[in-house]
CSV table of C-alpha atoms and ligand atoms in Angstrom, one decimal:
chain,number,residue,atom,x,y,z
A,1385,MET,CA,14.4,21.3,6.9
A,1386,LEU,CA,17.1,21.1,5.2
A,1387,SER,CA,20.9,23.8,6.1
A,1388,PRO,CA,21.5,26.6,4.0
A,1389,LYS,CA,25.0,24.8,4.0
A,1390,SER,CA,23.2,22.0,1.7
A,1391,PHE,CA,20.4,23.7,0.2
A,1392,PRO,CA,22.2,25.1,-2.4
A,1393,PHE,CA,23.6,21.5,-3.3
A,1394,ILE,CA,20.2,19.9,-3.6
A,1395,GLU,CA,19.0,22.4,-5.5
A,1396,ALA,CA,21.5,22.4,-8.2
A,1397,THR,CA,21.6,19.2,-8.4
A,1398,LEU,CA,18.2,17.5,-7.8
A,1399,PRO,CA,17.5,17.3,-12.0
A,1400,ILE,CA,20.5,15.2,-12.3
A,1401,ILE,CA,19.9,13.1,-9.1
A,1402,ALA,CA,15.9,12.8,-10.0
A,1403,GLU,CA,17.2,11.8,-13.6
A,1404,ARG,CA,20.0,9.3,-12.0
A,1405,ILE,CA,18.1,7.9,-9.7
A,1406,SER,CA,16.1,4.8,-11.5
A,1407,SER,CA,19.5,3.9,-12.8
A,1408,ILE,CA,20.8,3.8,-9.2
A,1409,THR,CA,18.6,2.1,-7.2
A,1410,PRO,CA,19.3,-1.5,-9.1
A,1411,ASN,CA,22.3,-1.1,-8.4
A,1412,PHE,CA,22.2,-0.2,-4.4
A,1413,TYR,CA,19.3,-3.3,-4.2
A,1414,ASN,CA,22.3,-5.8,-5.7
A,1415,ARG,CA,24.6,-4.7,-2.9
A,1416,LEU,CA,22.1,-4.4,-0.8
A,1417,PHE,CA,21.4,-8.2,-1.0
A,1418,ALA,CA,24.5,-9.6,-1.4
A,1419,ALA,CA,25.5,-7.9,1.5
A,1420,HIS,CA,22.5,-9.0,3.8
A,1421,PRO,CA,21.3,-12.0,1.7
A,1422,GLU,CA,18.4,-12.7,4.8
A,1423,LEU,CA,16.6,-9.5,3.7
A,1424,LEU,CA,15.2,-11.6,0.7
A,1425,ASP,CA,13.9,-13.8,3.7
A,1426,GLY,CA,10.4,-12.9,5.0
A,1427,ILE,CA,11.2,-9.1,4.0
A,1428,PHE,CA,11.2,-8.3,0.5
A,1429,SER,CA,9.5,-9.4,-2.1
A,1430,ARG,CA,11.7,-10.3,-4.8
A,1431,SER,CA,8.1,-10.7,-7.6
A,1432,ASN,CA,8.6,-6.4,-6.9
A,1433,GLN,CA,12.4,-7.0,-6.9
A,1434,LYS,CA,11.8,-8.8,-10.8
A,1435,ASN,CA,9.3,-6.4,-11.8
A,1436,GLY,CA,11.6,-3.2,-10.7
A,1437,THR,CA,8.1,-1.6,-9.0
A,1438,GLN,CA,10.1,-1.9,-5.6
A,1439,GLN,CA,13.0,0.1,-7.5
A,1440,GLN,CA,10.8,2.4,-9.0
A,1441,ALA,CA,9.3,3.5,-5.2
A,1442,LEU,CA,12.1,3.8,-3.6
A,1443,ALA,CA,13.4,6.3,-6.3
A,1444,GLY,CA,10.5,8.4,-6.9
A,1445,SER,CA,9.8,8.3,-3.2
A,1446,ILE,CA,13.2,10.3,-2.5
A,1447,ALA,CA,13.2,12.6,-5.6
A,1448,VAL,CA,9.5,13.7,-4.3
A,1449,PHE,CA,11.2,14.0,-0.9
A,1450,ALA,CA,14.0,16.4,-1.8
A,1451,THR,CA,11.9,18.1,-4.3
A,1452,TYR,CA,9.3,18.9,-1.2
A,1453,LEU,CA,13.2,20.4,0.9
A,1454,VAL,CA,13.6,22.3,-1.9
A,1455,LYS,CA,10.1,23.6,-3.6
A,1456,HIS,CA,8.1,23.9,0.1
A,1457,PRO,CA,10.8,24.1,2.8
A,1458,GLY,CA,9.3,23.4,6.2
A,1459,THR,CA,6.6,21.4,5.0
A,1460,ALA,CA,7.0,17.6,4.2
A,1461,PRO,CA,5.0,14.9,1.9
A,1462,GLU,CA,2.9,13.7,5.0
A,1463,THR,CA,0.3,11.3,2.9
A,1464,MET,CA,4.2,9.9,0.8
A,1465,LEU,CA,6.2,8.9,4.2
A,1466,ALA,CA,2.6,7.7,6.0
A,1467,ARG,CA,1.9,4.9,3.4
A,1468,VAL,CA,6.1,4.0,3.3
A,1469,ALA,CA,6.1,4.0,7.1
A,1470,HIS,CA,2.8,2.1,7.4
A,1471,LYS,CA,3.7,-0.5,4.9
A,1472,HIS,CA,8.1,-0.4,7.0
A,1473,THR,CA,6.1,-1.3,10.0
A,1474,SER,CA,4.0,-4.2,8.9
A,1475,LEU,CA,7.1,-5.4,7.6
A,1476,GLY,CA,9.4,-4.5,10.7
A,1477,VAL,CA,11.7,-2.4,9.5
A,1478,ALA,CA,13.6,-1.4,12.2
A,1479,GLU,CA,15.6,1.9,13.2
A,1480,GLU,CA,18.7,0.0,13.2
A,1481,GLN,CA,18.2,-0.8,9.3
A,1482,TYR,CA,18.8,2.7,8.1
A,1483,PRO,CA,22.0,3.2,8.3
A,1484,ILE,CA,22.6,-0.2,6.1
A,1485,VAL,CA,20.2,1.2,3.4
A,1486,TYR,CA,22.3,4.4,3.9
A,1487,LYS,CA,26.2,2.6,3.3
A,1488,HIS,CA,24.8,0.7,-0.1
A,1489,LEU,CA,22.6,3.5,-1.1
A,1490,PHE,CA,25.2,6.1,-1.5
A,1491,ASP,CA,28.3,3.4,-2.8
A,1492,ALA,CA,25.6,3.0,-5.9
A,1493,ILE,CA,25.1,7.0,-5.9
A,1494,ALA,CA,28.6,7.4,-5.8
A,1495,GLU,CA,29.7,4.9,-8.5
A,1496,ASP,CA,26.7,6.3,-10.4
A,1497,LEU,CA,28.4,9.8,-10.8
A,1498,GLY,CA,31.7,8.7,-10.6
A,1499,ASP,CA,33.9,11.9,-9.8
A,1500,ALA,CA,30.5,14.2,-10.1
A,1501,LEU,CA,29.9,13.8,-7.2
A,1502,THR,CA,31.7,15.8,-4.5
A,1503,PRO,CA,32.3,15.2,-1.1
A,1504,GLU,CA,29.7,18.9,-0.7
A,1505,ILE,CA,27.4,17.4,-2.7
A,1506,ALA,CA,27.6,14.2,-0.9
A,1507,ASP,CA,27.0,15.3,2.3
A,1508,ALA,CA,24.2,17.7,0.7
A,1509,TRP,CA,22.4,14.6,-0.2
A,1510,THR,CA,23.5,12.4,2.8
A,1511,GLU,CA,21.3,15.2,4.9
A,1512,VAL,CA,18.0,14.7,2.8
A,1513,TYR,CA,18.7,11.3,3.1
A,1514,TRP,CA,18.9,11.5,7.3
A,1515,LEU,CA,16.1,13.6,7.2
A,1516,MET,CA,13.9,11.2,5.5
A,1517,ALA,CA,15.2,8.2,7.5
A,1518,HIS,CA,14.2,10.2,10.5
A,1519,ALA,CA,10.7,12.0,9.4
A,1520,LEU,CA,9.6,8.0,8.8
A,1521,ILE,CA,11.4,6.1,11.9
A,1522,LYS,CA,9.9,9.1,14.5
A,1523,ILE,CA,6.1,7.5,12.1
A,1524,GLU,CA,7.3,3.9,12.4
A,1525,LYS,CA,8.1,4.8,16.7
A,1526,GLY,CA,4.6,6.0,16.5
A,1527,LEU,CA,2.6,3.0,14.6
A,1528,TYR,CA,4.6,0.3,16.7
A,1529,ALA,CA,3.3,1.6,20.2
A,1530,GLN,CA,-0.3,1.8,18.9
A,1531,GLN,CA,0.0,-1.9,18.9
A,1532,ALA,CA,-1.1,-4.9,21.6
A,1533,ASN,CA,1.9,-6.7,21.5
A,1534,ALA,CA,5.6,-5.5,20.5
A,1535,GLY,CA,6.2,-8.7,17.8
A,1536,ILE,CA,5.5,-8.1,14.2
A,1537,TYR,CA,4.3,-11.3,13.7
A,1538,ALA,CA,2.0,-13.2,15.5
A,1539,PRO,CA,0.9,-16.9,14.4
A,1540,TRP,CA,-2.7,-17.7,13.1
A,1541,LYS,CA,-5.1,-20.5,12.5
A,1542,LEU,CA,-7.8,-20.4,9.3
A,1543,VAL,CA,-10.7,-21.1,10.7
A,1544,GLU,CA,-13.7,-20.6,7.7
A,1545,ARG,CA,-12.6,-20.3,3.6
A,1546,ALA,CA,-14.8,-19.4,1.1
A,1547,GLU,CA,-14.9,-18.6,-2.9
A,1548,THR,CA,-16.1,-15.5,-3.9
A,1549,GLY,CA,-16.0,-14.0,-7.2
A,1550,VAL,CA,-14.1,-15.6,-9.9
A,1551,ASP,CA,-10.4,-17.0,-8.8
A,1552,SER,CA,-11.0,-15.7,-5.1
A,1553,VAL,CA,-11.1,-17.0,-1.5
A,1554,ILE,CA,-12.3,-15.3,1.7
A,1555,LEU,CA,-9.8,-16.4,4.0
A,1556,SER,CA,-10.6,-16.0,8.1
A,1557,PHE,CA,-8.2,-16.3,10.7
A,1558,GLU,CA,-8.5,-16.2,14.8
A,1559,PRO,CA,-5.2,-16.2,17.3
A,1560,ALA,CA,-3.2,-19.5,17.0
A,1561,ASP,CA,-2.0,-17.8,20.7
A,1562,GLY,CA,-2.3,-15.9,23.3
A,1563,THR,CA,-0.4,-13.0,21.3
A,1564,PRO,CA,-2.4,-9.4,22.7
A,1565,VAL,CA,-4.4,-8.6,19.2
A,1566,THR,CA,-4.8,-5.0,18.3
A,1567,VAL,CA,-8.0,-3.9,17.3
A,1568,ALA,CA,-8.0,-3.6,13.5
A,1569,LYS,CA,-9.7,-0.3,11.7
A,1570,PRO,CA,-11.9,-0.6,8.3
A,1571,GLY,CA,-9.9,-0.2,5.6
A,1572,GLN,CA,-6.2,-1.3,7.1
A,1573,PHE,CA,-3.9,-4.7,6.2
A,1574,VAL,CA,-1.5,-6.9,7.2
A,1575,SER,CA,1.5,-8.4,5.9
A,1576,VAL,CA,0.9,-12.0,5.6
A,1577,ARG,CA,4.3,-14.0,5.7
A,1578,MET,CA,4.3,-17.7,4.1
A,1579,PRO,CA,7.6,-20.4,3.0
A,1580,MET,CA,7.7,-20.6,-0.6
A,1581,ALA,CA,8.4,-23.8,-2.5
A,1582,ASP,CA,12.1,-22.9,-1.8
A,1583,GLY,CA,11.7,-22.6,1.7
A,1584,LEU,CA,12.4,-19.1,1.6
A,1585,ARG,CA,9.6,-17.2,3.0
A,1586,GLN,CA,7.5,-14.3,1.6
A,1587,VAL,CA,5.6,-11.7,1.9
A,1588,ARG,CA,2.6,-9.9,0.8
A,1589,GLN,CA,0.2,-7.2,1.7
A,1590,TYR,CA,-3.9,-8.2,2.1
A,1591,THR,CA,-6.9,-6.0,3.5
A,1592,LEU,CA,-8.9,-6.8,6.3
A,1593,SER,CA,-11.9,-6.8,4.4
A,1594,ASN,CA,-14.0,-8.5,7.7
A,1595,ASP,CA,-14.6,-8.6,11.0
A,1596,VAL,CA,-12.5,-5.9,11.5
A,1597,GLU,CA,-13.2,-4.7,15.3
A,1598,HIS,CA,-13.2,-8.2,16.1
A,1599,ALA,CA,-9.9,-10.6,17.5
A,1600,ARG,CA,-10.7,-12.3,13.8
A,1601,ARG,CA,-8.2,-11.4,10.2
A,1602,THR,CA,-10.4,-11.8,7.4
A,1603,ILE,CA,-8.1,-11.2,4.0
A,1604,THR,CA,-9.4,-11.9,-0.1
A,1605,VAL,CA,-6.9,-13.3,-2.1
A,1606,LYS,CA,-6.9,-13.3,-5.3
A,1607,LEU,CA,-5.4,-16.2,-7.7
A,1608,ASP,CA,-2.6,-15.0,-9.4
A,1609,VAL,CA,-1.7,-18.0,-12.0
A,1610,ASN,CA,1.6,-16.7,-13.0
A,1611,GLY,CA,2.3,-15.3,-9.5
A,1612,GLU,CA,4.6,-16.5,-7.0
A,1613,PHE,CA,2.3,-16.0,-3.6
A,1614,SER,CA,-1.6,-16.1,-3.6
A,1615,PRO,CA,-1.0,-20.0,-5.7
A,1616,VAL,CA,0.8,-21.5,-2.1
A,1617,ILE,CA,-2.1,-19.2,-0.2
A,1618,HIS,CA,-4.5,-20.8,-2.6
A,1619,ASN,CA,-3.1,-24.3,-2.7
A,1620,ASN,CA,-2.0,-24.5,0.7
A,1621,LEU,CA,-3.7,-23.5,3.3
A,1622,GLU,CA,-6.5,-25.4,4.6
A,1623,ILE,CA,-8.8,-25.4,7.8
A,1624,GLY,CA,-6.2,-25.7,10.9
A,1625,GLY,CA,-3.6,-24.5,8.9
A,1626,VAL,CA,-1.3,-21.5,11.1
A,1627,ILE,CA,0.0,-18.8,9.1
A,1628,GLU,CA,2.0,-15.3,10.4
A,1629,LEU,CA,0.2,-12.3,10.3
A,1630,SER,CA,1.7,-8.9,10.9
A,1631,ASN,CA,0.1,-6.3,13.3
A,1632,PRO,CA,-2.8,-4.2,11.2
A,1633,TYR,CA,-1.2,-1.0,9.4
A,1634,GLY,CA,-2.7,1.2,6.7
A,1635,ASP,CA,-4.4,5.1,7.3
A,1636,LEU,CA,-7.0,4.9,4.3
A,1637,VAL,CA,-9.3,4.5,7.1
A,1638,ILE,CA,-12.7,6.3,6.2
A,1639,ASP,CA,-15.2,8.6,8.9
A,1640,ASN,CA,-18.4,7.6,9.6
A,1641,GLU,CA,-19.9,11.0,8.9
A,1642,GLY,CA,-18.5,13.8,6.8
A,1643,SER,CA,-19.0,15.2,3.5
A,1644,PRO,CA,-20.5,13.0,0.6
A,1645,LEU,CA,-17.8,9.9,0.0
A,1646,VAL,CA,-17.0,8.7,-3.0
A,1647,ILE,CA,-15.8,5.0,-3.3
A,1648,ALA,CA,-14.6,3.8,-6.9
A,1649,THR,CA,-13.0,0.3,-7.1
A,1650,ALA,CA,-12.3,-2.2,-9.8
A,1651,GLY,CA,-12.1,-5.7,-9.6
A,1652,ILE,CA,-10.1,-6.5,-6.0
A,1653,GLY,CA,-9.5,-3.5,-5.3
A,1654,CYS,CA,-12.5,-3.3,-3.5
A,1655,THR,CA,-11.5,-5.1,-0.7
A,1656,PRO,CA,-10.8,-1.6,1.5
A,1657,SER,CA,-14.0,-0.1,0.7
A,1658,ALA,CA,-16.2,-3.9,1.3
A,1659,ALA,CA,-14.7,-3.4,5.5
A,1660,ALA,CA,-15.7,0.1,5.5
A,1661,LEU,CA,-18.5,-0.1,4.3
A,1662,GLN,CA,-19.1,-3.1,7.1
A,1663,THR,CA,-18.2,-0.6,9.2
A,1664,LEU,CA,-20.1,2.5,8.0
A,1665,ALA,CA,-23.5,0.4,8.0
A,1666,ALA,CA,-22.8,-0.8,11.6
A,1667,HIS,CA,-22.6,2.0,13.2
A,1668,GLY,CA,-25.5,3.6,11.4
A,1669,SER,CA,-23.6,6.3,9.3
A,1670,THR,CA,-25.6,8.4,7.9
A,1671,ARG,CA,-23.2,9.7,5.6
A,1672,LYS,CA,-24.2,10.2,1.8
A,1673,ILE,CA,-22.1,7.4,-0.1
A,1674,THR,CA,-21.6,7.0,-3.6
A,1675,VAL,CA,-20.7,3.3,-4.3
A,1676,LEU,CA,-19.4,2.6,-8.0
A,1677,HIS,CA,-17.7,-0.8,-8.6
A,1678,ALA,CA,-16.4,-2.1,-12.0
A,1679,ASP,CA,-15.5,-5.7,-13.1
A,1680,GLN,CA,-15.4,-7.7,-15.6
A,1681,GLU,CA,-18.6,-9.0,-15.4
A,1682,ILE,CA,-21.5,-10.1,-12.5
A,1683,THR,CA,-19.7,-13.3,-11.5
A,1684,THR,CA,-16.3,-11.7,-11.2
A,1685,TRP,CA,-16.9,-9.1,-8.7
A,1686,PRO,CA,-15.3,-10.1,-5.2
A,1687,LEU,CA,-17.3,-9.6,-2.1
A,1688,ARG,CA,-20.1,-8.7,-3.8
A,1689,GLU,CA,-22.8,-10.0,-1.0
A,1690,GLN,CA,-21.0,-8.5,1.2
A,1691,MET,CA,-20.6,-4.6,-0.2
A,1692,LEU,CA,-25.1,-5.4,-1.3
A,1693,GLU,CA,-25.9,-6.1,2.4
A,1694,SER,CA,-23.6,-3.3,3.8
A,1695,ILE,CA,-25.3,-0.9,1.1
A,1696,GLY,CA,-28.5,-2.2,1.9
A,1697,LYS,CA,-28.6,-0.7,5.7
A,1698,LEU,CA,-26.9,3.2,4.6
A,1699,PRO,CA,-29.9,5.4,4.4
A,1700,GLY,CA,-26.7,7.5,2.1
A,1701,ALA,CA,-25.9,5.4,-0.1
A,1702,THR,CA,-26.4,4.5,-3.6
A,1703,LEU,CA,-24.9,2.0,-6.3
A,1704,SER,CA,-23.8,2.2,-10.1
A,1705,THR,CA,-22.1,-0.6,-11.2
A,1706,TRP,CA,-19.5,-1.1,-14.7
A,1707,PHE,CA,-19.0,-4.4,-16.7
A,1708,GLU,CA,-17.1,-5.0,-19.5
A,1709,ARG,CA,-19.1,-8.5,-20.9
A,1710,GLY,CA,-22.0,-10.2,-19.7
A,1711,GLU,CA,-25.9,-9.9,-19.5
A,1712,LEU,CA,-26.4,-6.9,-17.3
A,1713,PRO,CA,-27.8,-7.5,-14.2
A,1714,GLU,CA,-31.0,-5.9,-12.5
A,1715,GLY,CA,-31.4,-3.6,-9.5
A,1716,LEU,CA,-27.6,-2.8,-9.5
A,1717,ASN,CA,-27.7,0.3,-11.9
A,1718,ALA,CA,-25.2,-1.2,-14.1
A,1719,GLN,CA,-23.8,0.0,-17.7
A,1720,SER,CA,-21.4,-1.8,-19.9
A,1721,GLY,CA,-17.9,-0.7,-19.9
A,1722,TYR,CA,-15.9,1.0,-18.4
A,1723,MET,CA,-16.2,3.7,-15.1
A,1724,ASP,CA,-17.8,7.1,-15.3
A,1725,LEU,CA,-17.2,9.3,-12.8
A,1726,ALA,CA,-18.4,12.2,-13.4
A,1727,ALA,CA,-22.4,12.1,-12.2
A,1728,ALA,CA,-21.2,11.1,-8.9
A,1729,LEU,CA,-18.9,14.0,-7.9
A,1730,SER,CA,-20.0,16.7,-6.1
A,1731,GLU,CA,-17.7,20.3,-5.5
A,1732,ASP,CA,-16.8,18.6,-2.0
A,1733,ALA,CA,-16.7,15.4,-2.8
A,1734,GLN,CA,-13.7,12.9,-0.8
A,1735,VAL,CA,-12.8,10.0,-3.6
A,1736,TYR,CA,-11.9,6.6,-2.5
A,1737,LEU,CA,-10.0,4.9,-5.2
A,1738,CYS,CA,-9.0,1.1,-5.3
A,1739,GLY,CA,-7.9,-1.1,-8.5
A,1740,PRO,CA,-5.2,-2.1,-10.5
A,1741,LEU,CA,-3.1,1.3,-11.7
A,1742,PRO,CA,-4.6,1.4,-15.5
A,1743,PHE,CA,-8.5,2.3,-13.6
A,1744,MET,CA,-7.1,4.6,-10.9
A,1745,ASN,CA,-5.2,6.7,-13.6
A,1746,ALA,CA,-8.5,6.5,-15.7
A,1747,VAL,CA,-10.9,7.3,-12.4
A,1748,ARG,CA,-8.4,10.0,-10.7
A,1749,THR,CA,-7.4,12.0,-13.8
A,1750,GLN,CA,-11.8,12.2,-14.4
A,1751,ALA,CA,-11.8,13.6,-10.6
A,1752,LEU,CA,-8.9,16.0,-11.1
A,1753,GLU,CA,-10.4,17.2,-14.5
A,1754,ALA,CA,-14.0,17.5,-12.6
A,1755,GLY,CA,-12.1,20.0,-10.2
A,1756,ILE,CA,-11.8,17.9,-7.1
A,1757,PRO,CA,-8.5,18.6,-5.6
A,1758,ALA,CA,-5.7,16.4,-5.6
A,1759,GLU,CA,-5.9,16.1,-1.1
A,1760,ARG,CA,-9.4,14.5,-2.1
A,1761,ILE,CA,-8.6,12.2,-3.9
A,1762,HIS,CA,-7.2,8.7,-1.6
A,1763,TYR,CA,-6.4,5.7,-3.4
A,1764,GLU,CA,-5.0,2.0,-2.4
A,1765,VAL,CA,-2.1,0.9,-4.7
A,1766,PHE,CA,-1.8,-3.0,-4.0
A,1767,GLY,CA,2.5,-3.4,-4.2
A,1768,PRO,CA,4.8,-0.8,-4.2
A,1769,ASP,CA,3.4,2.6,-4.5
A,1770,VAL,CA,5.2,3.4,-8.1
A,1771,TRP,CA,3.3,6.6,-8.6
A,1772,LEU,CA,5.6,8.4,-5.8
A,1773,ALA,CA,7.6,8.5,-8.9
A,1774,ALA,CA,4.8,10.3,-11.1
B,1184,HEM,C1,9.0,-0.4,1.4
B,1184,HEM,C2,11.2,4.1,0.8
B,1184,HEM,C3,14.7,2.7,4.6
B,1184,HEM,C4,12.9,-1.8,3.4
B,1184,HEM,C5,9.9,1.1,0.9
B,1184,HEM,C6,8.8,1.3,-0.4
B,1184,HEM,C7,9.0,3.3,-0.2
B,1184,HEM,C8,10.5,2.8,0.8
B,1184,HEM,C9,9.2,4.5,-1.5
B,1184,HEM,C10,7.6,1.5,-0.9
B,1184,HEM,C11,6.5,1.7,-0.6
B,1184,HEM,C12,5.2,1.3,-1.4
B,1184,HEM,O1,5.0,-0.2,-1.0
B,1184,HEM,O2,4.3,1.9,-1.6
B,1184,HEM,C13,12.6,4.0,2.0
B,1184,HEM,C14,13.2,5.3,2.4
B,1184,HEM,C15,14.0,4.6,2.9
B,1184,HEM,C16,13.7,3.3,3.4
B,1184,HEM,C17,13.1,6.0,1.4
B,1184,HEM,C18,15.3,5.3,3.6
B,1184,HEM,C19,15.3,6.6,3.9
B,1184,HEM,C20,14.4,1.1,4.8
B,1184,HEM,C21,15.1,0.4,5.6
B,1184,HEM,C22,14.8,-0.8,5.0
B,1184,HEM,C23,13.3,-0.8,4.5
B,1184,HEM,C24,16.0,1.3,6.3
B,1184,HEM,C25,14.9,-1.8,5.6
B,1184,HEM,C26,15.7,-3.1,5.2
B,1184,HEM,C27,12.0,-1.7,2.7
B,1184,HEM,C28,10.7,-3.2,2.4
B,1184,HEM,C29,10.1,-2.7,1.6
B,1184,HEM,C30,10.1,-1.3,2.2
B,1184,HEM,C31,11.2,-4.8,3.0
B,1184,HEM,C32,8.7,-2.9,0.9
B,1184,HEM,C33,9.3,-3.8,-0.9
B,1184,HEM,C34,8.5,-5.1,-1.4
B,1184,HEM,O3,7.4,-5.0,-0.8
B,1184,HEM,O4,9.0,-5.7,-1.9
B,1184,HEM,N1,10.3,1.6,1.1
B,1184,HEM,N2,12.6,2.9,2.4
B,1184,HEM,N3,13.4,0.6,3.8
B,1184,HEM,N4,11.0,-1.0,2.6
B,1184,HEM,FE1,12.0,1.1,2.4
């Protein structure tokens, strides 16, 4: 809860900070990496720096958090904090790093606002920072404590590799040493850390798509020929090769029973739902489940066989598909064009979305327009959550 002393200063300066924060965060990251270049080796993604999405996500999260303090005192944006905390813990972010981020963020704010930043305003925003930092640190400590080991990464050996869809590959790993393995929940992800051509390590998060309840990790990686990470994992990793995987994180977890479930995915976004459907099937779930998937064409749909097998075992599940081109396949309730969510929605539906941002924007709007409240629309964004700013 914001102190009575800070409240009026935050209320008065929130519009200006919310407007300026997007130009402050690039300056913050420049300062941070100049002072701590080691943070670019295996923690921060340089692609997300280059395309600006991480700056956007950080700016958005600060604006959302401060708005909550002013408009909904005594509450916190739990979903957003949980999302950031799960991402942080998968990267090994530590409590000792929060003062470092504070210093460079506030130096950047001071430079941007100049004389307009009075000591009272600076103190009030310092309070906001530490309220947010302590909320994150608390969740992060809890998440670290749930793991079977105290490490961030452990070595895992590639034991199986199979092509799926177009340009996607399913990779299965087994532990390469005796580090105790945390049992993952369906829908969770791991961070994958690998050295790039110049020797610097980069990290990406991948949803676990299979065998989530066993001491095996399976991920599905779509090749982005213009990307930095996926070509390395596609081209440099052979059976027997060892890479670093983090413990599993992520709170987009689907329960076996409950109100009707609508799972709407596009392209590679089906990986979390493929894992969830497999687990629901293994547990004999009778939940009413509507699976909607959109793809370019039938052959580009990754994990298709796995998903169809799981859906076949779920008595309450139905499937509809949309394809942009190619011949429509038989038996998959296939239509051409873009996904239409309306027919699948009932009043009490829980909606799960995963896919590219334009797709999610479109289907989220459809769900909201159909009267589904925002808290029942869950989504997984691959990459920094730039929706936080919305
Ligand atoms: C990611 C906020 C402190 C390292 C993020 C994201 C947000 C965020 C919103 C994006 C999450 C997503 O992927 O959707 C914050 C806030 C902080 C804070 C508000 C302080 C109150 C820290 C600290 C570190 C850190 C102390 C440690 C150096 C990272 C890293 C990522 C990240 C490495 C992923 C970046 C990437 O993939 O490019 N943070 N963070 N953060 N944060 Fe923080």
